[in-house]
PDB file of C-alpha atoms in Angstrom:
ATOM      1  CA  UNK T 169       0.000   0.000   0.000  1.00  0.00           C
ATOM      2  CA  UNK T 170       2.758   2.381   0.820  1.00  0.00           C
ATOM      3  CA  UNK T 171       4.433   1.574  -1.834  1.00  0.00           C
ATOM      4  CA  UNK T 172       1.905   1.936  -4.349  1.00  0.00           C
ATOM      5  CA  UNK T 173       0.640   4.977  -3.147  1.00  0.00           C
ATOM      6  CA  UNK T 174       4.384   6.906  -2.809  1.00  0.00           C
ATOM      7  CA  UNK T 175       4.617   6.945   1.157  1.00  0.00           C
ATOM      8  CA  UNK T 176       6.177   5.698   3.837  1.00  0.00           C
ATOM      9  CA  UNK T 177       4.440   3.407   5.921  1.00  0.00           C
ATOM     10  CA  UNK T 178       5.204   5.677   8.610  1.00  0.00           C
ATOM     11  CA  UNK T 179       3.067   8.079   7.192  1.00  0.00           C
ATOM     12  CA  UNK T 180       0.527   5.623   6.660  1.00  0.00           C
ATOM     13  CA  UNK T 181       0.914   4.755  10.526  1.00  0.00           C
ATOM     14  CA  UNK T 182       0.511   8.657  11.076  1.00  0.00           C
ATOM     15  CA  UNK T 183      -3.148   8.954   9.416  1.00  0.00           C
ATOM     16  CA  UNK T 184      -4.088   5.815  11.181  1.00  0.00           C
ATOM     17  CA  UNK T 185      -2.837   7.508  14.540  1.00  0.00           C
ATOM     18  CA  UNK T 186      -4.939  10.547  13.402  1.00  0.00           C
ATOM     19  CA  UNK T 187      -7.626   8.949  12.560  1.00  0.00           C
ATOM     20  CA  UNK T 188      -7.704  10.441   8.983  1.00  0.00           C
ATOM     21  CA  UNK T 189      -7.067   7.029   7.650  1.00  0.00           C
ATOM     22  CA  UNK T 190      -7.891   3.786   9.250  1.00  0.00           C
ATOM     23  CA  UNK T 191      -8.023   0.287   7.460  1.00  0.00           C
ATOM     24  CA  UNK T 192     -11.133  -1.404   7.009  1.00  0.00           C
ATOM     25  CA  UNK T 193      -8.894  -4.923   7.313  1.00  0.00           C
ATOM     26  CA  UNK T 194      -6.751  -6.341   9.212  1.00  0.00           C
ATOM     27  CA  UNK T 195      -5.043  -9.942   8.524  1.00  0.00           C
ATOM     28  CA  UNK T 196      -4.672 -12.752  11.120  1.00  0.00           C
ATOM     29  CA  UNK T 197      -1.551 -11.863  12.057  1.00  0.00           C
ATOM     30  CA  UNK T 198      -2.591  -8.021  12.845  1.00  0.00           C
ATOM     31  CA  UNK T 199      -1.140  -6.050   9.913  1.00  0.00           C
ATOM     32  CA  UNK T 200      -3.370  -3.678   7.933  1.00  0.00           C
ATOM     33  CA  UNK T 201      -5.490  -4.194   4.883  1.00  0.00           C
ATOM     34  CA  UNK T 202      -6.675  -1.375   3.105  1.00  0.00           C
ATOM     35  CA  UNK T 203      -9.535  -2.250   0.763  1.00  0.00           C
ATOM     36  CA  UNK T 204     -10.648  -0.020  -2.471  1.00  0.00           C
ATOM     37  CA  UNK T 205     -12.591   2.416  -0.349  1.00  0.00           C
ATOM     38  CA  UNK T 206      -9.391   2.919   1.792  1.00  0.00           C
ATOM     39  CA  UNK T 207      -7.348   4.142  -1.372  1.00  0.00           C
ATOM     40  CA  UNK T 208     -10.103   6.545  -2.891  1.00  0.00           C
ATOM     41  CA  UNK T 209      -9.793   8.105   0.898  1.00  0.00           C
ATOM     42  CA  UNK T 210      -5.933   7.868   0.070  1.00  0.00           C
ATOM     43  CA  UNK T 211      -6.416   9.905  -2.852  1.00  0.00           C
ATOM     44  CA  UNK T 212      -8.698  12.208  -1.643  1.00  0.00           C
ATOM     45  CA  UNK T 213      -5.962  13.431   1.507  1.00  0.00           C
ATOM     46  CA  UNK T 214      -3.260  13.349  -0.909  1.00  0.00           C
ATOM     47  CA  UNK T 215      -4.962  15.862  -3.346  1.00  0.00           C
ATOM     48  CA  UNK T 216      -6.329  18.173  -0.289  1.00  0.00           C
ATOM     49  CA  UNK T 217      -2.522  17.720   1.298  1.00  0.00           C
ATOM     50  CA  UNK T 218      -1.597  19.000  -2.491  1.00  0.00           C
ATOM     51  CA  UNK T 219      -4.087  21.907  -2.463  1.00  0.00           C
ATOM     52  CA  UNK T 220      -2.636  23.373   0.710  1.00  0.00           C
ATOM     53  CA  UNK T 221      -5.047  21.652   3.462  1.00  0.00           C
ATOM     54  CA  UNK T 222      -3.421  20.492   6.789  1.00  0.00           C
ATOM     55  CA  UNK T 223      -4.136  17.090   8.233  1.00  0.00           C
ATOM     56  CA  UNK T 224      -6.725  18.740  10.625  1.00  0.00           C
ATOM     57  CA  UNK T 225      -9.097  20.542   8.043  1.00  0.00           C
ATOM     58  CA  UNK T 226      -8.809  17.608   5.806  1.00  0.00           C
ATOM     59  CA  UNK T 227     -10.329  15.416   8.654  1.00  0.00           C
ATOM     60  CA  UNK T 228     -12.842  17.405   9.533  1.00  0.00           C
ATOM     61  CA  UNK T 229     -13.796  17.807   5.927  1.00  0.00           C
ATOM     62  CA  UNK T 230     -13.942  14.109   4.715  1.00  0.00           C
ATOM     63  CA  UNK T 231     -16.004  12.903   7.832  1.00  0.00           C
ATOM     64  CA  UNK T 232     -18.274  15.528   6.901  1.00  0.00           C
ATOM     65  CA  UNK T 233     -20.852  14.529   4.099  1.00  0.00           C
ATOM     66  CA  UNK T 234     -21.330  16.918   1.344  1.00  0.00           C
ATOM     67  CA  UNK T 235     -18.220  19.609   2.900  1.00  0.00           C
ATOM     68  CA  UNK T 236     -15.666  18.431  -0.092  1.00  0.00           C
ATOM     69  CA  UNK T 237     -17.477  20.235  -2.693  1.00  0.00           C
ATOM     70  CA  UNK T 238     -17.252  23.806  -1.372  1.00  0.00           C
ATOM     71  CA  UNK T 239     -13.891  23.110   0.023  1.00  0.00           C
ATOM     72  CA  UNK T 240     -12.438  22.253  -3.504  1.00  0.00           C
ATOM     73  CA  UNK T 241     -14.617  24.864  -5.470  1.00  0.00           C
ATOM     74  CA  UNK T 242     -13.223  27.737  -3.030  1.00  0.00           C
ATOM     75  CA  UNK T 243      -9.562  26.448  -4.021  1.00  0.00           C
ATOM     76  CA  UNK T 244     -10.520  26.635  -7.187  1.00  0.00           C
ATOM     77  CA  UNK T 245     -11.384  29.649  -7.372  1.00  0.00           C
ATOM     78  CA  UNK T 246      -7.989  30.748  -5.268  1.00  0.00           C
ATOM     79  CA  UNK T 247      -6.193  29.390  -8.267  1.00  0.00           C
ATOM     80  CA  UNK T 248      -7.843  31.027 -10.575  1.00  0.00           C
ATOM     81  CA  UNK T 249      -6.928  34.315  -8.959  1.00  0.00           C
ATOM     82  CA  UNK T 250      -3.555  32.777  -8.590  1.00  0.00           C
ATOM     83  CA  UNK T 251      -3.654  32.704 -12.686  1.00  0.00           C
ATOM     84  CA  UNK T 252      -4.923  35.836 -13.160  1.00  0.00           C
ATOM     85  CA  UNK T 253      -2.659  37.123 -11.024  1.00  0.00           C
ATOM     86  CA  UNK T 254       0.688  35.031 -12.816  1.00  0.00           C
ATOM     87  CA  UNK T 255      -1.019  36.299 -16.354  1.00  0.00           C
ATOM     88  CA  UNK T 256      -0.818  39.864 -15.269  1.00  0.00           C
ATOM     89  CA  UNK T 257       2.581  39.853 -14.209  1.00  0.00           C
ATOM     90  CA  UNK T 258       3.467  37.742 -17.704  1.00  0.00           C
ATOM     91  CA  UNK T 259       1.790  40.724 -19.478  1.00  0.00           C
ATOM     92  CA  UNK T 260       4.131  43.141 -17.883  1.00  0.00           C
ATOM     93  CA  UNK T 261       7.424  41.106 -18.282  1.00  0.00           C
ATOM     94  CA  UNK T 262       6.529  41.135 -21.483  1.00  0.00           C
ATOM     95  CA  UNK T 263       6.250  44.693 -21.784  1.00  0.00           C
ATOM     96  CA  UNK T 264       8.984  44.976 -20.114  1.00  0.00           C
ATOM     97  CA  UNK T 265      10.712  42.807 -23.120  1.00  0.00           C
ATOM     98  CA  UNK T 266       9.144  45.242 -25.503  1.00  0.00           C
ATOM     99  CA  UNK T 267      11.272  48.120 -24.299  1.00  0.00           C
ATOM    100  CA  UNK T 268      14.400  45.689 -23.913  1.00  0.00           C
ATOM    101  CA  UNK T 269      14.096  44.984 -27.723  1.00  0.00           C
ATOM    102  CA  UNK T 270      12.325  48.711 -28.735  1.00  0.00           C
ATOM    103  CA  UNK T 271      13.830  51.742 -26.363  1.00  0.00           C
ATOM    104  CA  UNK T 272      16.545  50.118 -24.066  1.00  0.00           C
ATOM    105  CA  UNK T 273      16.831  49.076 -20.552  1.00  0.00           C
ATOM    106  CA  UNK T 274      13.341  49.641 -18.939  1.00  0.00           C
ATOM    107  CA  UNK T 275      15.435  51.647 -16.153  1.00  0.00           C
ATOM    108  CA  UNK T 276      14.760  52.149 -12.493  1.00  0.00           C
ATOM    109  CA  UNK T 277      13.926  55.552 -12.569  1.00  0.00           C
ATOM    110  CA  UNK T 278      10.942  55.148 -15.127  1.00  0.00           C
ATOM    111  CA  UNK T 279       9.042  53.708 -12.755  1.00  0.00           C
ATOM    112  CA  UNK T 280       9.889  55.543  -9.973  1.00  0.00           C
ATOM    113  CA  UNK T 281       8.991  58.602 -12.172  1.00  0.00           C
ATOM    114  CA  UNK T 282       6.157  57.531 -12.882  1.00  0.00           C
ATOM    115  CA  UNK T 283       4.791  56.968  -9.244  1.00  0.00           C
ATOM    116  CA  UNK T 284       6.236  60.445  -8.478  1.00  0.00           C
ATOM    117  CA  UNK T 285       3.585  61.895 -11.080  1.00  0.00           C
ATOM    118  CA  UNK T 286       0.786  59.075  -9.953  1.00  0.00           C
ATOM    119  CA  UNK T 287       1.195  60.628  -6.421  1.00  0.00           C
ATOM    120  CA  UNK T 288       0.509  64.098  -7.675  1.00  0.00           C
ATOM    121  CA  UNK T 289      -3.659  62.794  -8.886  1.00  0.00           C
ATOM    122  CA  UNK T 290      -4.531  63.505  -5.325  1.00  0.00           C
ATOM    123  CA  UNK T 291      -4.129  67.227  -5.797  1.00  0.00           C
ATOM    124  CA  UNK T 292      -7.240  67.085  -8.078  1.00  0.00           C
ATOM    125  CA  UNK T 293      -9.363  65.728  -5.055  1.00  0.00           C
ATOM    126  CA  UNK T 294     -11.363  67.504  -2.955  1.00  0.00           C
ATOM    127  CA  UNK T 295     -11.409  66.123   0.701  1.00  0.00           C
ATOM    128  CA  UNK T 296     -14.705  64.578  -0.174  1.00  0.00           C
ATOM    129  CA  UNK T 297     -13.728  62.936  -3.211  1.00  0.00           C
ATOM    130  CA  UNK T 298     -10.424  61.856  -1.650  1.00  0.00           C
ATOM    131  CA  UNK T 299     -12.904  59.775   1.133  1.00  0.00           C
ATOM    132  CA  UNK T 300     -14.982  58.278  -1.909  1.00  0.00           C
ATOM    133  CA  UNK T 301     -12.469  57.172  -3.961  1.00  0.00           C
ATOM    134  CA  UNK T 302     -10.830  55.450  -0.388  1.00  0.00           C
ATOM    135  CA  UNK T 303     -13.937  53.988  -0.259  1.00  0.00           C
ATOM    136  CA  UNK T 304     -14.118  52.630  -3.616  1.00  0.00           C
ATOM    137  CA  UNK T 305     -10.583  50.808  -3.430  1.00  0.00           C
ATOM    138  CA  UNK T 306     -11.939  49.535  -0.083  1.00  0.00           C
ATOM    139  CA  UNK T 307     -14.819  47.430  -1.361  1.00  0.00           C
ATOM    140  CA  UNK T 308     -12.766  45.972  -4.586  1.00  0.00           C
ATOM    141  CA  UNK T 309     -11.085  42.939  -3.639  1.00  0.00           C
ATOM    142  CA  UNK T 310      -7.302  41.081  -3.959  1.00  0.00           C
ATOM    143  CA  UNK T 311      -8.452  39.959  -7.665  1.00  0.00           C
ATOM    144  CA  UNK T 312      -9.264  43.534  -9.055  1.00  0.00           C
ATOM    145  CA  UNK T 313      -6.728  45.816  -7.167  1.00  0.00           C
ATOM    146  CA  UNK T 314      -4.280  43.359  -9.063  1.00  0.00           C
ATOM    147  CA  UNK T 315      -5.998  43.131 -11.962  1.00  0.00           C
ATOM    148  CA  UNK T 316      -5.744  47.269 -12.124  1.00  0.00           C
ATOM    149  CA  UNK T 317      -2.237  47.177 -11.160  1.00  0.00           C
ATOM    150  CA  UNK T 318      -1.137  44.777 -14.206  1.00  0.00           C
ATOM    151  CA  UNK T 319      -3.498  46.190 -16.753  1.00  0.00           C
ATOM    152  CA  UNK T 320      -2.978  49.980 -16.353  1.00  0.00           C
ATOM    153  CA  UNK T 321       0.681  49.861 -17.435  1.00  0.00           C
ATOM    154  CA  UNK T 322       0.553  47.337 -20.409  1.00  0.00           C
ATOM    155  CA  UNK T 323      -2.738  49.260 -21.447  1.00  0.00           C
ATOM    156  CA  UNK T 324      -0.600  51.865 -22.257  1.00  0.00           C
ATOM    157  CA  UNK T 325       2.451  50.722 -23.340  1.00  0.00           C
ATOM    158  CA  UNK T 326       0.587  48.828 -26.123  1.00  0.00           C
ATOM    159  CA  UNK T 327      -0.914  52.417 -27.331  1.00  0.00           C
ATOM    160  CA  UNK T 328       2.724  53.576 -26.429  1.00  0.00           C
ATOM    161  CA  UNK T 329       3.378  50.697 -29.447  1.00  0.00           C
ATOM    162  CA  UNK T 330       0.460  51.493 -31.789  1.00  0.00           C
ATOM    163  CA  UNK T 331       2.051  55.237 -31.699  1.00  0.00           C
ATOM    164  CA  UNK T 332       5.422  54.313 -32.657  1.00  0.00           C
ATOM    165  CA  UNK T 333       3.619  52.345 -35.443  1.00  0.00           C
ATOM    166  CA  UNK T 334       1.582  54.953 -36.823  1.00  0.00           C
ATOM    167  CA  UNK T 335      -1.250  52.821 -36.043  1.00  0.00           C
ATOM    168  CA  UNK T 336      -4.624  54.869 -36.783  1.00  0.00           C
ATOM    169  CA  UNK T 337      -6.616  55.306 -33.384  1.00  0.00           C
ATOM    170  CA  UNK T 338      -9.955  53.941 -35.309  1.00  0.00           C
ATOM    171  CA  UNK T 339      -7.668  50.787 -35.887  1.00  0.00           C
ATOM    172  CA  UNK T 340      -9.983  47.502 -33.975  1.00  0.00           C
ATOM    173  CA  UNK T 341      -6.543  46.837 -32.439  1.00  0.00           C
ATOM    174  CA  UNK T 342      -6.346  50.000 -31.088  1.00  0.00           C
ATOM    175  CA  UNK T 343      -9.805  50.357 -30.127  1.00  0.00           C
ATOM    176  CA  UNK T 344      -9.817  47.340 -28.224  1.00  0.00           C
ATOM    177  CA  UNK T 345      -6.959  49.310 -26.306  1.00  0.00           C
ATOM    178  CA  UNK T 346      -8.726  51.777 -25.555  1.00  0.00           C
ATOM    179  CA  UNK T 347     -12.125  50.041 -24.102  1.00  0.00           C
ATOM    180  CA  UNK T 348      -9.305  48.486 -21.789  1.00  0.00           C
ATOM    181  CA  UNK T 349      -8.989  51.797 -20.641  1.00  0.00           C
ATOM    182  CA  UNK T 350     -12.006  52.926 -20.235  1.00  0.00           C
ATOM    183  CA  UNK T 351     -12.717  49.825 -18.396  1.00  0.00           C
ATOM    184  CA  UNK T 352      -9.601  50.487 -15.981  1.00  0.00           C
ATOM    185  CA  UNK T 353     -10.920  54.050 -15.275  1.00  0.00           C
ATOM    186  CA  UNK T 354     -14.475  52.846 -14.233  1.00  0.00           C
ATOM    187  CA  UNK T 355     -12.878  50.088 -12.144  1.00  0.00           C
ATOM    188  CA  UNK T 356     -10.659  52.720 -10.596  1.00  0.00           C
ATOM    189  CA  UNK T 357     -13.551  55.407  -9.874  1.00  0.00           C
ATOM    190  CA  UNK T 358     -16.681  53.331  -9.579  1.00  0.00           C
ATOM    191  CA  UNK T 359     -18.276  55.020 -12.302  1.00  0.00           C
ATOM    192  CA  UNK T 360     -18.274  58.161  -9.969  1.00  0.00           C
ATOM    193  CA  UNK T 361     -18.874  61.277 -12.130  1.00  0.00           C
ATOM    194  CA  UNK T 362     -16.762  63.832 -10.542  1.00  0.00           C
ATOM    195  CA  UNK T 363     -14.035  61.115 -10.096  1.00  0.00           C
ATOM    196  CA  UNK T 364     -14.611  59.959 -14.059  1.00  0.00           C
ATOM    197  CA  UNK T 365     -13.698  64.478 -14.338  1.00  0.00           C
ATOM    198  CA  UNK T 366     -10.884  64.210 -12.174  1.00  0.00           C
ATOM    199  CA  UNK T 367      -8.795  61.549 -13.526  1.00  0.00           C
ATOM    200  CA  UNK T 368      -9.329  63.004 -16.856  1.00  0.00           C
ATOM    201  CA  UNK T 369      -8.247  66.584 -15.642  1.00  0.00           C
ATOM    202  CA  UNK T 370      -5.145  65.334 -14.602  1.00  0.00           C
ATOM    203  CA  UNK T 371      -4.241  63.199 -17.359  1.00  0.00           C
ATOM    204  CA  UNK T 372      -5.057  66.128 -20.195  1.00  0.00           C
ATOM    205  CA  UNK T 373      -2.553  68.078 -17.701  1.00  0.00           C
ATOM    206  CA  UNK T 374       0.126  65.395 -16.576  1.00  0.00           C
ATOM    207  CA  UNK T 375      -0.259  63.051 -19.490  1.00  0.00           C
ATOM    208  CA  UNK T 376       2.667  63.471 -21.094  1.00  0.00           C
ATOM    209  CA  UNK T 377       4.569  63.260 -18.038  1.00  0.00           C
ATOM    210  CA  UNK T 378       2.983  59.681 -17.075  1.00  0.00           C
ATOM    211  CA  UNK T 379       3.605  58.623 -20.847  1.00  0.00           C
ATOM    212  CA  UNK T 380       7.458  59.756 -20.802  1.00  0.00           C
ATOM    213  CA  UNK T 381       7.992  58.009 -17.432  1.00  0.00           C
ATOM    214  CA  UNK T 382       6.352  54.696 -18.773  1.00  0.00           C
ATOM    215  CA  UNK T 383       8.034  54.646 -22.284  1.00  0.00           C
ATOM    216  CA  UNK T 384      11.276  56.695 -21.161  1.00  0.00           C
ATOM    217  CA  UNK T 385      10.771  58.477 -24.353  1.00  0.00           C
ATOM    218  CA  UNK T 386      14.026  60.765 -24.725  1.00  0.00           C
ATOM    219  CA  UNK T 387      12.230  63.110 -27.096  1.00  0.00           C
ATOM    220  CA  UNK T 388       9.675  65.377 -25.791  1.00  0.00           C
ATOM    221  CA  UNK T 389       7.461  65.572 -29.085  1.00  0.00           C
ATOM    222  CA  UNK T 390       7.452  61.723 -29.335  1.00  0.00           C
ATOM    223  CA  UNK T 391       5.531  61.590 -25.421  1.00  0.00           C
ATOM    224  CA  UNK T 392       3.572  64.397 -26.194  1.00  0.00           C
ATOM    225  CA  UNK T 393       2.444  63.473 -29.470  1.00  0.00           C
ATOM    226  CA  UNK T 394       1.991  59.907 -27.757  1.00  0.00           C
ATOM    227  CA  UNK T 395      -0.612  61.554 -25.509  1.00  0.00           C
ATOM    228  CA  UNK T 396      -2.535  63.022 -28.342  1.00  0.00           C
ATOM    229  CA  UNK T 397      -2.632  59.592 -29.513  1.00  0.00           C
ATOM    230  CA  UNK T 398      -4.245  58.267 -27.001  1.00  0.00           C
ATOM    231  CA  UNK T 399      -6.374  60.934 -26.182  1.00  0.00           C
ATOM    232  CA  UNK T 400      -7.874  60.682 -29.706  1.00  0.00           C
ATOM    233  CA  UNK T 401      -8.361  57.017 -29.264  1.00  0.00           C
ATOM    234  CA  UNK T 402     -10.045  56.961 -26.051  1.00  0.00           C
ATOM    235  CA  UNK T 403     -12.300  60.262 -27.757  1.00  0.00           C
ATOM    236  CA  UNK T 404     -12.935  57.997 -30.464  1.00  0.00           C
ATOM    237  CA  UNK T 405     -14.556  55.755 -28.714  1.00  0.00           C
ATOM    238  CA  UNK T 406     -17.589  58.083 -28.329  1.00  0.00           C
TER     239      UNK T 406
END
């Protein structure tokens, strides 16, 4: 049984202890038997042991009719977040690729420029707007605060791209950019109205900065004309 299953028989010895798994047999001379029900509870621990359970929860869940099910659809649903969340940061190594092989070294301070500009948005709240946009980040949970934070900046580096293509804004590629976007911002502001005003304020006035920290654009007239771009292309979109 040990054996077959890839344990020791200590640890088989340790479930029986626990009481997670006992054997339905014995022989004459006293040593276990596990029958066919006995493995498919084998199974069952070692998957749960896989998915991150400890020995406790998984007793208490398999000597509890009907508790697997919600047990292995809310892991499920952790991994999927877990994906998402790997995806996301795959999208932005990759952008981060793009500039390797476009612009040169995605340096430190681009970033760190950019933040500096980020951190200037909340000079275009008032005190009230400040406490609903709090709010608003308060009731979106793990999945979309990282969904925002991966998005955002490959969002714009691919316009950043489309630009330095002379891709047309009415373009479907670049469209499809640009409902990202406006998808981000709603996330972002809830839909709020005055929010919705704000964040556009400050882009039509810091735009250019947040595009030359993200693309590290040397030339002035490339970022600005980059922000044109995509303010035309989220415009566009009507």
């Amino acid at each position: 049984m040990a054996k077959v299953a890839g344990l020791t028989v200590r640890t088989l010895h340790h479930y029986d202890e626990l009481g997670l798994l006992r054997p339905s047999e014995r022989t004459a001379s006293g040593h276990r038997r596990y029958t066919e029900p006995d493995l498919r509870r084998l199974y069952e621990i070692r998957l749960l042991r896989e998915l991150g359970l400890s020995l406790e929860e998984i007793g208490g869940v398999l000597d509890q009719p009907g508790a697997l099910r919600p047990v292995l659809a809310a892991r499920v649903d952790e991994l999927d977040q877990q994906v998402r969340r790997i995806n996301a940061l795959r999208r932005q190594a990759e952008t981060l690729l793009s500039h390797l092989d476009s612009a040169g070294p995605f340096a430190t301070e681009r970033p760190m420029a950019l933040l500096g500009q980020l951190s200037v948005f909340g000079e275009y709240l008032t005190e009230e707007q400040g406490r609903r946009l709090d709010q608003h980040g308060e009731q979106l949970d793990a999945e979309a605060r990282e969904w925002m934070e991966g998005e955002w900046p490959v969002i714009l580096a691919e316009l950043a791209e489309h630009f330095r293509a002379g891709t047309p804004v009415d373009d479907p590629a670049v469209v499809r950019s640009a409902r990202r976007l406006t998808t981000l911002m709603e996330t972002f502001t809830g839909g709020d109205a005055e929010l919705n005003a704000a964040v556009a304020k400050f882009f039509r006035e810091h735009g250019t900065e947040v595009m030359r920290s993200l693309t590290g654009g040397p030339d002035p007239a490339f970022t600005t004309g980059l922000w044109d771009y995509v303010s035309q292309a989220y415009s566009a979109l009507g």
